[in-house]
Short mmCIF file of C-alpha atoms (C1' of nucleotides) in Angstrom, two decimals:
data_model
loop_
_atom_site.label_atom_id
_atom_site.label_comp_id
_atom_site.label_asym_id
_atom_site.label_seq_id
_atom_site.Cartn_x
_atom_site.Cartn_y
_atom_site.Cartn_z
CA MET Q 20 0.00 0.00 0.00
CA GLU Q 21 1.64 3.13 -1.20
CA THR Q 22 0.28 6.11 -3.07
CA LYS Q 23 -1.99 7.23 -0.29
CA ALA Q 24 0.11 10.05 1.01
CA GLN Q 25 -2.48 12.77 1.00
CA MET Q 26 -5.45 10.64 2.01
CA PRO Q 27 -7.09 11.35 5.36
CA THR Q 28 -6.13 8.84 8.03
CA LYS Q 29 -9.59 7.31 8.06
CA THR Q 30 -9.38 6.49 4.36
CA LYS Q 31 -5.84 5.21 4.62
CA ILE Q 32 -6.97 2.79 7.32
CA MET Q 33 -9.93 1.53 5.29
CA LYS Q 34 -7.86 0.93 2.18
CA ALA Q 35 -5.14 -0.91 4.07
CA ALA Q 36 -7.70 -2.97 5.97
CA GLU Q 37 -9.46 -3.97 2.74
CA GLU Q 38 -6.28 -5.36 1.32
CA LEU Q 39 -5.32 -7.24 4.47
CA PHE Q 40 -8.81 -8.58 5.21
CA ALA Q 41 -8.97 -9.88 1.65
CA HIS Q 42 -5.57 -11.48 1.82
CA SER Q 43 -5.63 -13.02 5.27
CA GLY Q 44 -9.20 -12.83 6.53
CA PHE Q 45 -10.67 -10.77 9.34
CA HIS Q 46 -9.46 -12.73 12.31
CA HIS Q 47 -5.94 -13.22 11.10
CA THR Q 48 -5.44 -9.54 10.27
CA THR Q 49 -4.16 -7.57 13.25
CA MET Q 50 -4.68 -3.95 14.18
CA ARG Q 51 -0.93 -3.52 14.14
CA ALA Q 52 -0.67 -4.89 10.62
CA ILE Q 53 -3.40 -2.56 9.39
CA THR Q 54 -1.95 0.58 10.96
CA ALA Q 55 1.57 -0.33 9.89
CA SER Q 56 0.43 -0.84 6.30
CA ALA Q 57 -1.57 2.37 6.38
CA GLY Q 58 1.35 4.25 7.89
CA VAL Q 59 -0.67 5.57 10.81
CA ASN Q 60 -0.71 5.18 14.54
CA LEU Q 61 -2.09 2.07 16.20
CA ALA Q 62 -4.60 4.05 18.23
CA ALA Q 63 -6.07 5.65 15.12
CA ILE Q 64 -8.39 2.73 14.39
CA ASN Q 65 -10.08 2.92 17.75
CA TYR Q 66 -10.16 6.69 17.51
CA HIS Q 67 -11.91 6.74 14.15
CA PHE Q 68 -13.94 3.55 14.13
CA GLY Q 69 -14.21 2.50 17.76
CA SER Q 70 -13.22 -1.12 17.17
CA LYS Q 71 -11.88 -3.58 14.65
CA GLU Q 72 -15.40 -4.90 13.97
CA SER Q 73 -16.75 -1.42 13.32
CA LEU Q 74 -13.94 -0.87 10.85
CA LEU Q 75 -15.10 -3.91 8.92
CA ALA Q 76 -18.68 -2.69 9.09
CA ALA Q 77 -17.58 0.66 7.67
CA ILE Q 78 -15.91 -1.12 4.75
CA PHE Q 79 -19.04 -3.15 4.09
CA ASP Q 80 -21.16 -0.01 4.13
CA ALA Q 81 -18.88 1.85 1.75
CA TYR Q 82 -19.38 -0.78 -0.95
CA LEU Q 83 -22.71 -2.37 -0.11
CA LYS Q 84 -24.83 0.75 0.24
CA PRO Q 85 -24.58 1.78 -3.42
CA ILE Q 86 -24.75 -1.84 -4.60
CA ASN Q 87 -27.84 -2.53 -2.52
CA ALA Q 88 -29.51 0.65 -3.69
CA GLU Q 89 -28.98 -0.41 -7.30
CA ARG Q 90 -30.17 -3.95 -6.61
CA VAL Q 91 -33.37 -2.70 -5.01
CA ARG Q 92 -33.93 -0.19 -7.79
CA ARG Q 93 -33.61 -2.83 -10.52
CA LEU Q 94 -35.62 -5.47 -8.67
CA THR Q 95 -38.40 -2.97 -8.10
CA GLU Q 96 -38.30 -2.10 -11.77
CA VAL Q 97 -38.72 -5.75 -12.76
CA ALA Q 98 -41.55 -6.20 -10.28
CA GLU Q 99 -43.29 -3.10 -11.54
CA LYS Q 100 -43.04 -4.22 -15.16
CA ALA Q 101 -44.52 -7.61 -14.29
CA ARG Q 102 -47.37 -5.98 -12.40
CA MET Q 103 -48.15 -3.60 -15.25
CA THR Q 104 -48.16 -6.25 -17.94
CA SER Q 105 -49.77 -8.93 -15.77
CA VAL Q 106 -47.03 -11.36 -16.73
CA ILE Q 107 -44.93 -13.24 -14.21
CA PRO Q 108 -41.47 -11.68 -13.77
CA ASP Q 109 -38.90 -13.23 -16.08
CA LEU Q 110 -36.31 -15.35 -14.24
CA GLU Q 111 -33.43 -13.99 -16.22
CA GLU Q 112 -34.46 -10.39 -15.64
CA VAL Q 113 -34.88 -11.00 -11.92
CA MET Q 114 -31.52 -12.67 -11.52
CA ARG Q 115 -29.71 -10.11 -13.62
CA ALA Q 116 -31.23 -7.34 -11.54
CA PHE Q 117 -29.63 -8.91 -8.49
CA LEU Q 118 -26.41 -10.27 -9.93
CA GLU Q 119 -25.20 -7.50 -12.21
CA PRO Q 120 -24.95 -4.77 -9.57
CA THR Q 121 -22.96 -7.20 -7.45
CA LEU Q 122 -20.70 -8.36 -10.19
CA VAL Q 123 -19.50 -4.89 -11.07
CA LEU Q 124 -17.08 -5.64 -8.25
CA PHE Q 125 -15.56 -8.12 -10.65
CA LEU Q 126 -15.38 -5.69 -13.53
CA GLU Q 127 -14.02 -2.51 -12.02
CA GLY Q 128 -10.83 -4.01 -10.69
CA ALA Q 129 -9.60 -0.64 -9.48
CA GLY Q 130 -10.72 -0.38 -5.87
CA ALA Q 131 -13.06 -3.32 -5.66
CA GLU Q 132 -10.60 -6.13 -6.23
CA HIS Q 133 -10.03 -6.62 -2.52
CA PHE Q 134 -13.56 -6.09 -1.36
CA ARG Q 135 -14.94 -8.66 -3.76
CA ILE Q 136 -12.81 -11.25 -2.02
CA ILE Q 137 -14.06 -10.07 1.36
CA ILE Q 138 -17.72 -10.22 0.35
CA GLY Q 139 -17.24 -13.48 -1.49
CA ARG Q 140 -16.03 -15.05 1.71
CA ALA Q 141 -18.44 -13.33 4.07
CA MET Q 142 -21.25 -15.81 3.56
CA SER Q 143 -19.27 -18.76 4.77
CA GLU Q 144 -17.35 -16.87 7.42
CA PRO Q 145 -16.66 -18.92 10.52
CA ASN Q 146 -16.60 -15.76 12.63
CA GLN Q 147 -20.13 -15.09 13.80
CA ALA Q 148 -19.61 -11.37 14.29
CA VAL Q 149 -18.42 -10.97 10.73
CA ARG Q 150 -21.33 -12.99 9.41
CA ARG Q 151 -23.78 -10.89 11.38
CA ILE Q 152 -22.32 -7.64 10.03
CA PHE Q 153 -22.65 -9.02 6.51
CA LEU Q 154 -26.13 -10.56 6.77
CA LYS Q 155 -27.61 -7.43 8.36
CA ARG Q 156 -26.75 -5.55 5.18
CA VAL Q 157 -27.77 -8.23 2.67
CA MET Q 158 -30.88 -9.87 4.07
CA PRO Q 159 -33.37 -7.14 3.11
CA VAL Q 160 -32.39 -7.47 -0.55
CA ILE Q 161 -32.44 -11.26 -0.42
CA ASP Q 162 -36.00 -11.08 0.89
CA ILE Q 163 -37.10 -8.96 -2.07
CA LEU Q 164 -35.29 -11.28 -4.47
CA LEU Q 165 -36.89 -14.38 -2.97
CA GLY Q 166 -40.33 -12.88 -3.28
CA LEU Q 167 -39.82 -12.24 -6.99
CA LEU Q 168 -38.26 -15.65 -7.60
CA GLN Q 169 -41.25 -17.37 -6.10
CA GLN Q 170 -43.39 -15.65 -8.71
CA SER Q 171 -41.03 -16.52 -11.56
CA LEU Q 172 -40.60 -20.17 -10.70
CA VAL Q 173 -44.23 -21.18 -10.73
CA LYS Q 174 -43.63 -24.92 -10.65
CA SER Q 175 -41.24 -24.83 -7.70
CA SER Q 176 -42.18 -24.94 -4.04
CA GLN Q 177 -41.04 -22.26 -1.64
CA SER Q 178 -38.21 -24.39 -0.33
CA GLU Q 179 -37.12 -25.45 -3.82
CA VAL Q 180 -36.79 -21.80 -4.78
CA ALA Q 181 -34.81 -21.07 -1.65
CA TRP Q 182 -32.43 -23.94 -2.36
CA LYS Q 183 -31.94 -22.92 -5.98
CA LEU Q 184 -31.08 -19.43 -4.82
CA ARG Q 185 -28.62 -20.86 -2.36
CA PHE Q 186 -26.89 -22.84 -5.10
CA ALA Q 187 -26.72 -19.68 -7.16
CA LEU Q 188 -25.31 -17.58 -4.33
CA GLY Q 189 -22.74 -20.28 -3.68
CA ALA Q 190 -21.54 -20.14 -7.26
CA MET Q 191 -21.47 -16.36 -7.15
CA SER Q 192 -19.67 -15.93 -3.85
CA HIS Q 193 -17.13 -18.55 -4.81
CA THR Q 194 -16.45 -16.74 -8.04
CA LEU Q 195 -16.14 -13.38 -6.34
CA SER Q 196 -13.61 -14.64 -3.85
CA SER Q 197 -11.49 -16.43 -6.41
CA HIS Q 198 -8.07 -15.12 -7.10
CA ALA Q 199 -4.69 -16.42 -8.06
CA HIS Q 200 -3.34 -17.55 -4.71
CA HIS Q 201 -6.62 -18.97 -3.79
CA SER Q 202 -7.23 -20.99 -6.88
CA PRO Q 203 -7.25 -24.78 -6.70
CA PHE Q 204 -6.55 -25.00 -10.40
CA ALA Q 205 -4.87 -22.57 -12.69
CA MET Q 206 -7.23 -21.47 -15.39
CA GLY Q 207 -6.02 -19.94 -18.57
CA ASP Q 208 -6.45 -16.29 -17.73
CA SER Q 209 -7.40 -15.67 -21.30
CA LYS Q 210 -10.87 -14.72 -20.14
CA GLU Q 211 -11.85 -11.12 -19.61
CA PRO Q 212 -13.69 -10.35 -16.36
CA SER Q 213 -16.78 -9.43 -18.38
CA GLU Q 214 -16.72 -12.85 -20.05
CA ILE Q 215 -16.46 -14.59 -16.70
CA VAL Q 216 -19.36 -12.60 -15.30
CA GLU Q 217 -21.50 -13.46 -18.31
CA MET Q 218 -20.60 -17.16 -18.05
CA LEU Q 219 -21.55 -17.14 -14.39
CA ILE Q 220 -24.91 -15.49 -15.03
CA VAL Q 221 -25.71 -17.95 -17.80
CA PHE Q 222 -24.67 -20.86 -15.57
CA ILE Q 223 -26.94 -19.68 -12.76
CA ILE Q 224 -29.97 -19.00 -14.93
CA LYS Q 225 -29.72 -22.34 -16.72
CA GLY Q 226 -29.36 -24.09 -13.38
CA MET Q 227 -32.38 -22.39 -11.86
CA GLN Q 228 -34.69 -22.81 -14.83
CA GLU Q 229 -37.59 -25.26 -14.50
CA MET G 8 -20.28 -33.87 23.24
CA GLU G 9 -21.22 -36.73 25.48
CA THR G 10 -21.52 -40.48 24.85
CA LYS G 11 -17.87 -40.94 24.13
CA ALA G 12 -16.89 -42.46 27.43
CA GLN G 13 -15.13 -45.57 26.18
CA MET G 14 -13.50 -44.04 23.12
CA PRO G 15 -9.73 -43.80 22.99
CA THR G 16 -8.43 -40.32 23.69
CA LYS G 17 -7.33 -39.83 20.12
CA THR G 18 -10.84 -40.46 18.83
CA LYS G 19 -12.41 -38.30 21.50
CA ILE G 20 -10.18 -35.42 20.43
CA MET G 21 -11.01 -35.82 16.75
CA LYS G 22 -14.75 -35.93 17.37
CA ALA G 23 -14.70 -32.88 19.61
CA ALA G 24 -12.47 -30.99 17.19
CA GLU G 25 -14.80 -31.79 14.28
CA GLU G 26 -17.72 -30.27 16.08
CA LEU G 27 -15.85 -27.16 17.17
CA PHE G 28 -14.06 -26.57 13.86
CA ALA G 29 -17.43 -26.80 12.10
CA HIS G 30 -19.11 -24.45 14.53
CA SER G 31 -16.45 -21.79 14.96
CA GLY G 32 -13.82 -22.39 12.30
CA PHE G 33 -10.24 -23.53 12.67
CA HIS G 34 -8.64 -20.33 13.92
CA HIS G 35 -11.33 -19.46 16.41
CA THR G 36 -11.32 -22.92 17.99
CA THR G 37 -8.77 -23.21 20.79
CA MET G 38 -6.85 -26.24 21.98
CA ARG G 39 -8.35 -25.68 25.41
CA ALA G 40 -11.87 -25.71 24.02
CA ILE G 41 -11.20 -28.95 22.15
CA THR G 42 -9.67 -30.79 25.10
CA ALA G 43 -12.32 -29.48 27.48
CA SER G 44 -15.10 -30.67 25.16
CA ALA G 45 -13.37 -34.01 24.70
CA GLY G 46 -12.83 -34.36 28.43
CA VAL G 47 -9.10 -34.95 28.07
CA ASN G 48 -5.92 -33.20 29.06
CA LEU G 49 -4.67 -30.16 27.18
CA ALA G 50 -1.35 -31.81 26.40
CA ALA G 51 -3.08 -34.78 24.76
CA ILE G 52 -3.44 -33.06 21.37
CA ASN G 53 0.26 -32.40 21.02
CA TYR G 54 1.01 -35.86 22.32
CA HIS G 55 -1.19 -37.63 19.77
CA PHE G 56 -1.12 -35.30 16.78
CA GLY G 57 1.89 -33.08 17.25
CA SER G 58 0.08 -29.83 16.55
CA LYS G 59 -3.28 -28.22 15.98
CA GLU G 60 -2.75 -28.23 12.23
CA SER G 61 -1.87 -31.91 12.16
CA LEU G 62 -5.08 -32.60 14.05
CA LEU G 63 -7.02 -30.92 11.28
CA ALA G 64 -5.07 -32.87 8.68
CA ALA G 65 -5.95 -36.11 10.48
CA ILE G 66 -9.64 -35.20 10.38
CA PHE G 67 -9.42 -34.44 6.65
CA ASP G 68 -7.70 -37.76 6.02
CA ALA G 69 -10.27 -39.74 7.96
CA TYR G 70 -13.08 -38.54 5.71
CA LEU G 71 -11.35 -37.65 2.46
CA LYS G 72 -9.37 -40.85 1.91
CA PRO G 73 -12.44 -43.08 1.38
CA ILE G 74 -14.27 -40.34 -0.49
CA ASN G 75 -11.36 -39.73 -2.84
CA ALA G 76 -10.89 -43.43 -3.43
CA GLU G 77 -14.52 -43.71 -4.48
CA ARG G 78 -14.31 -40.60 -6.64
CA VAL G 79 -11.27 -41.92 -8.49
CA ARG G 80 -12.85 -45.35 -8.89
CA ARG G 81 -16.01 -43.94 -10.44
CA LEU G 82 -14.22 -41.38 -12.61
CA THR G 83 -11.94 -44.13 -13.93
CA GLU G 84 -15.00 -46.24 -14.65
CA VAL G 85 -16.58 -43.47 -16.70
CA ALA G 86 -13.33 -42.83 -18.57
CA GLU G 87 -12.96 -46.53 -19.30
CA LYS G 88 -16.49 -46.82 -20.62
CA ALA G 89 -15.97 -43.84 -22.91
CA ARG G 90 -12.74 -45.32 -24.20
CA MET G 91 -14.32 -48.71 -24.88
CA THR G 92 -17.33 -47.36 -26.72
CA SER G 93 -15.41 -44.57 -28.45
CA VAL G 94 -18.00 -42.05 -27.28
CA ILE G 95 -17.16 -38.88 -25.39
CA PRO G 96 -17.82 -39.24 -21.66
CA ASP G 97 -21.29 -38.09 -20.69
CA LEU G 98 -21.26 -34.85 -18.68
CA GLU G 99 -23.89 -36.08 -16.24
CA GLU G 100 -22.04 -39.34 -15.62
CA VAL G 101 -18.76 -37.49 -15.07
CA MET G 102 -20.21 -35.00 -12.64
CA ARG G 103 -22.17 -37.63 -10.74
CA ALA G 104 -19.01 -39.68 -10.38
CA PHE G 105 -17.42 -36.74 -8.65
CA LEU G 106 -20.35 -35.25 -6.80
CA GLU G 107 -22.16 -38.27 -5.40
CA PRO G 108 -19.27 -39.66 -3.33
CA THR G 109 -18.85 -36.20 -1.85
CA LEU G 110 -22.47 -35.62 -1.16
CA VAL G 111 -22.91 -38.74 0.92
CA LEU G 112 -21.63 -36.39 3.62
CA PHE G 113 -24.97 -34.71 3.29
CA LEU G 114 -26.95 -37.92 3.47
CA GLU G 115 -25.40 -39.83 6.34
CA GLY G 116 -25.97 -37.17 8.95
CA ALA G 117 -24.55 -39.40 11.65
CA GLY G 118 -20.89 -38.55 11.89
CA ALA G 119 -20.45 -36.45 8.80
CA GLU G 120 -22.69 -33.54 9.70
CA HIS G 121 -19.82 -31.54 11.16
CA PHE G 122 -17.21 -32.49 8.64
CA ARG G 123 -19.34 -31.46 5.71
CA ILE G 124 -19.37 -27.95 7.13
CA ILE G 125 -15.60 -28.03 7.52
CA ILE G 126 -14.97 -29.22 3.98
CA GLY G 127 -17.62 -26.89 2.59
CA ARG G 128 -15.74 -23.97 4.05
CA ALA G 129 -12.23 -25.22 3.32
CA MET G 130 -12.10 -23.91 -0.22
CA SER G 131 -12.63 -20.30 0.76
CA GLU G 132 -10.63 -20.49 3.98
CA PRO G 133 -8.71 -17.32 4.74
CA ASN G 134 -6.11 -19.35 6.63
CA GLN G 135 -3.46 -20.41 4.18
CA ALA G 136 -2.31 -23.41 6.18
CA VAL G 137 -5.83 -24.80 6.27
CA ARG G 138 -6.27 -24.24 2.56
CA ARG G 139 -3.00 -26.00 1.83
CA ILE G 140 -3.97 -29.01 3.91
CA PHE G 141 -7.25 -29.21 2.01
CA LEU G 142 -5.95 -28.64 -1.50
CA LYS G 143 -3.19 -31.19 -1.13
CA ARG G 144 -5.85 -33.84 -0.65
CA VAL G 145 -8.27 -32.67 -3.31
CA MET G 146 -6.16 -31.47 -6.22
CA PRO G 147 -5.28 -34.90 -7.66
CA VAL G 148 -8.96 -35.74 -8.05
CA ILE G 149 -9.78 -32.32 -9.49
CA ASP G 150 -7.13 -32.90 -12.13
CA ILE G 151 -8.71 -36.17 -13.21
CA LEU G 152 -12.13 -34.55 -13.23
CA LEU G 153 -10.94 -31.61 -15.34
CA GLY G 154 -9.41 -33.97 -17.86
CA LEU G 155 -12.70 -35.79 -18.34
CA LEU G 156 -14.73 -32.59 -18.44
CA GLN G 157 -12.61 -31.25 -21.26
CA GLN G 158 -13.58 -34.30 -23.27
CA SER G 159 -17.26 -34.01 -22.40
CA LEU G 160 -17.61 -30.31 -23.15
CA VAL G 161 -16.38 -30.33 -26.71
CA LYS G 162 -17.49 -26.81 -27.56
CA SER G 163 -15.89 -25.19 -24.52
CA SER G 164 -12.34 -23.95 -24.28
CA GLN G 165 -10.04 -25.14 -21.54
CA SER G 166 -10.59 -22.04 -19.47
CA GLU G 167 -14.36 -22.14 -19.98
CA VAL G 168 -14.43 -25.67 -18.63
CA ALA G 169 -12.34 -24.63 -15.65
CA TRP G 170 -14.65 -21.74 -14.86
CA LYS G 171 -17.75 -23.89 -15.18
CA LEU G 172 -16.23 -26.34 -12.76
CA ARG G 173 -15.46 -23.52 -10.38
CA PHE G 174 -19.07 -22.36 -10.48
CA ALA G 175 -20.16 -25.92 -9.75
CA LEU G 176 -17.75 -26.35 -6.87
CA GLY G 177 -18.94 -23.05 -5.42
CA ALA G 178 -22.53 -24.22 -5.45
CA MET G 179 -21.49 -27.54 -3.91
CA SER G 180 -19.26 -26.21 -1.17
CA HIS G 181 -21.81 -23.60 -0.23
CA THR G 182 -24.48 -26.26 0.04
CA LEU G 183 -22.27 -28.52 2.11
CA SER G 184 -21.47 -25.81 4.61
CA SER G 185 -25.03 -24.67 5.00
CA HIS G 186 -26.75 -25.22 8.27
CA ALA G 187 -29.35 -23.56 10.42
CA HIS G 188 -27.27 -20.94 12.21
CA HIS G 189 -25.46 -20.17 9.08
CA SER G 190 -28.41 -19.72 6.82
CA PRO G 191 -29.19 -16.27 5.47
CA PHE G 192 -32.76 -17.28 4.86
CA ALA G 193 -34.85 -19.88 6.56
CA MET G 194 -35.90 -22.49 4.09
CA GLY G 195 -38.81 -24.77 4.73
CA ASP G 196 -36.97 -27.79 6.03
CA SER G 197 -39.53 -29.92 4.33
CA LYS G 198 -36.85 -31.22 1.98
CA GLU G 199 -35.08 -34.49 2.64
CA PRO G 200 -31.29 -34.41 2.31
CA SER G 201 -31.52 -36.77 -0.65
CA GLU G 202 -33.86 -34.34 -2.40
CA ILE G 203 -31.49 -31.45 -1.81
CA VAL G 204 -28.57 -33.43 -3.16
CA GLU G 205 -30.52 -34.34 -6.28
CA MET G 206 -31.60 -30.73 -6.80
CA LEU G 207 -27.99 -29.59 -6.50
CA ILE G 208 -26.73 -32.14 -9.02
CA VAL G 209 -29.44 -31.19 -11.50
CA PHE G 210 -28.65 -27.51 -11.00
CA ILE G 211 -24.97 -28.07 -11.67
CA ILE G 212 -25.43 -30.26 -14.73
CA LYS G 213 -27.92 -27.89 -16.32
CA GLY G 214 -25.61 -24.99 -15.63
CA MET G 215 -22.60 -26.69 -17.17
CA GLN G 216 -24.31 -28.02 -20.25
CA GLU G 217 -23.45 -26.44 -23.59
"C1'" DG S 26 5.09 -58.67 36.94
"C1'" DC S 27 7.67 -55.58 34.28
"C1'" DA S 28 8.29 -52.30 30.87
"C1'" DA S 29 6.38 -49.31 27.72
"C1'" DA S 30 2.89 -46.38 26.23
"C1'" DT S 31 -0.69 -43.56 27.59
"C1'" DT S 32 -3.00 -40.02 30.31
"C1'" DT S 33 -3.38 -36.58 33.82
"C1'" DA S 34 -2.47 -32.50 36.49
"C1'" DA S 35 -0.59 -28.11 36.92
"C1'" DA S 36 2.27 -24.77 35.71
"C1'" DA S 37 5.00 -22.09 32.85
"C1'" DC S 38 6.54 -20.21 28.38
"C1'" DA S 39 6.96 -16.97 24.75
"C1'" DA S 40 4.39 -14.52 21.80
"C1'" DG S 41 0.50 -12.06 20.18
"C1'" DT S 42 -4.16 -10.03 20.72
"C1'" DG S 43 -7.54 -5.71 20.85
"C1'" DT S 44 -7.92 -1.96 23.55
"C1'" DT S 45 -6.79 2.02 26.60
"C1'" DT S 46 -4.10 5.66 28.42
"C1'" DT S 47 -1.14 9.72 28.84
"C1'" DA S 48 1.11 13.35 26.80
"C1'" DA S 49 2.73 15.97 23.30
"C1'" DA S 50 2.38 17.70 18.66
"C1'" DT S 51 0.04 19.13 14.64
"C1'" DG S 52 -3.92 20.83 11.82
"C1'" DT S 53 -8.22 23.04 11.14
"C1'" DT S 54 -11.95 26.28 12.12
"C1'" DT S 55 -13.73 30.31 13.64
"C1'" DA W 14 -5.29 33.94 18.64
"C1'" DA W 15 -8.05 30.72 20.70
"C1'" DA W 16 -10.62 26.48 20.62
"C1'" DC W 17 -11.17 22.24 18.89
"C1'" DA W 18 -10.30 18.00 16.39
"C1'" DT W 19 -6.86 15.12 14.72
"C1'" DT W 20 -2.62 12.44 14.91
"C1'" DT W 21 1.47 10.62 16.95
"C1'" DA W 22 4.45 8.24 20.13
"C1'" DA W 23 5.18 4.96 23.55
"C1'" DA W 24 3.83 2.24 26.93
"C1'" DA W 25 0.91 -0.52 29.52
"C1'" DC W 26 -3.19 -3.45 30.26
"C1'" DA W 27 -5.54 -7.59 30.61
"C1'" DC W 28 -6.13 -11.56 28.25
"C1'" DT W 29 -5.62 -15.47 25.04
"C1'" DT W 30 -2.97 -18.26 22.10
"C1'" DG W 31 -0.30 -22.94 20.87
"C1'" DT W 32 3.18 -25.34 22.81
"C1'" DT W 33 6.33 -27.40 26.27
"C1'" DT W 34 7.70 -29.22 30.57
"C1'" DT W 35 7.84 -31.95 34.81
"C1'" DA W 36 6.06 -35.29 37.53
"C1'" DA W 37 2.92 -38.52 38.90
"C1'" DA W 38 -0.64 -41.83 37.80
"C1'" DT W 39 -2.87 -45.25 35.00
"C1'" DT W 40 -3.35 -48.51 31.43
"C1'" DT W 41 -1.69 -51.76 28.12
"C1'" DG W 42 1.26 -55.32 25.93
"C1'" DC W 43 4.28 -58.98 26.43
#
DNA sequence: GCAAATTTAAAACAAGTGTTTTAAATGTTT
DNA sequence: AAACATTTAAAACACTTGTTTTAAATTTGC
């Protein structure tokens, strides 16, 4: 972490923490490692954020608030269209409304490359506090999504829909958190991020279809 | 953890560790918690296993050795059949040969209920040591599987096949590690484990198909 | 029965953890 | 200039971690 000379301390801390949380996980990343990497004083984290957990929550908010707003906006749009035309919402449209705002994390490698690993791992986090911080920010959107999916998948029971969504979220989170070090098998990196995202969406929609 | 009065200490430790690793993750589970739950002395882990990491490796071996043997047996069978009949291996047969031996962890709830959470989380583990222990035992089978998949998916490039497999493994690992506390959304538990497994396999095969 | 392996108890070790404190210095706002 | 917020330095705090040690007890194998 260089090139953050003129950033305010609070931002320097968040950027350094993102990188370290992504690389080593929440628990294994120490306050001292974060502040050392950020080039600030150890006490600065507690001064600005109150605690290590609140720092993570601040990072989640920074990324998830705009993403969630866009997810809700697009899901509402799909729901509205279905209501107006009296046709059940299209599965592909529903899933794209949820997936695409999330997967921009995969496309804009600039600042999001570390956070996408954090969020990709959050769902299966062993640490309960971390999981709680994550779920609190994601559950409301999942509820909206589930409601729409139950309309789209007319032949599937409520629990079948929920399981299909779980399979889909598993594929997505696993893809988000995949990076070189982490990869069980080297894949020809000939693929552009946009191609990977499109492959994932197609995979999920085909899998969910009745 | 009760009902392990007459077990040897080594077994008591492994069973207690399974439960705690599944519930709280590797890093967050302490040696003192394991030995207390097992009802044995703190020093017993280092006496029998040498270290905390070796204890985890022993747990992986106990489950993964028979599973891997069955996976290799079935994958070889499919490859042999394809060779004999001069027909490309069938995608569904290939994936079932890999998935079904794994997913028995989901069916036989008896002893495997904790380990399936451990293995489901292993792939996205932040802890590098844990990931290394896991990958060392899984990579050889993945290599065989990838080789067969590249024959089955004739229209897909090498990297497309690898990505499809990654999506599939994400869905699988996420399903394996799912349990009540961990669930972002309550799903009507009306589904039998065998139904869930079948839904997952169908989801994956449909998603991978060309 | 004897020797070896196992198990226990209790304590200590060395290192690392998040957090807090005190005091001084620096920056920003008004 | 004065008042306030920010940042630093350095140390300490209270606690937990995996591992090791020493010594005594118990069990097991031959």
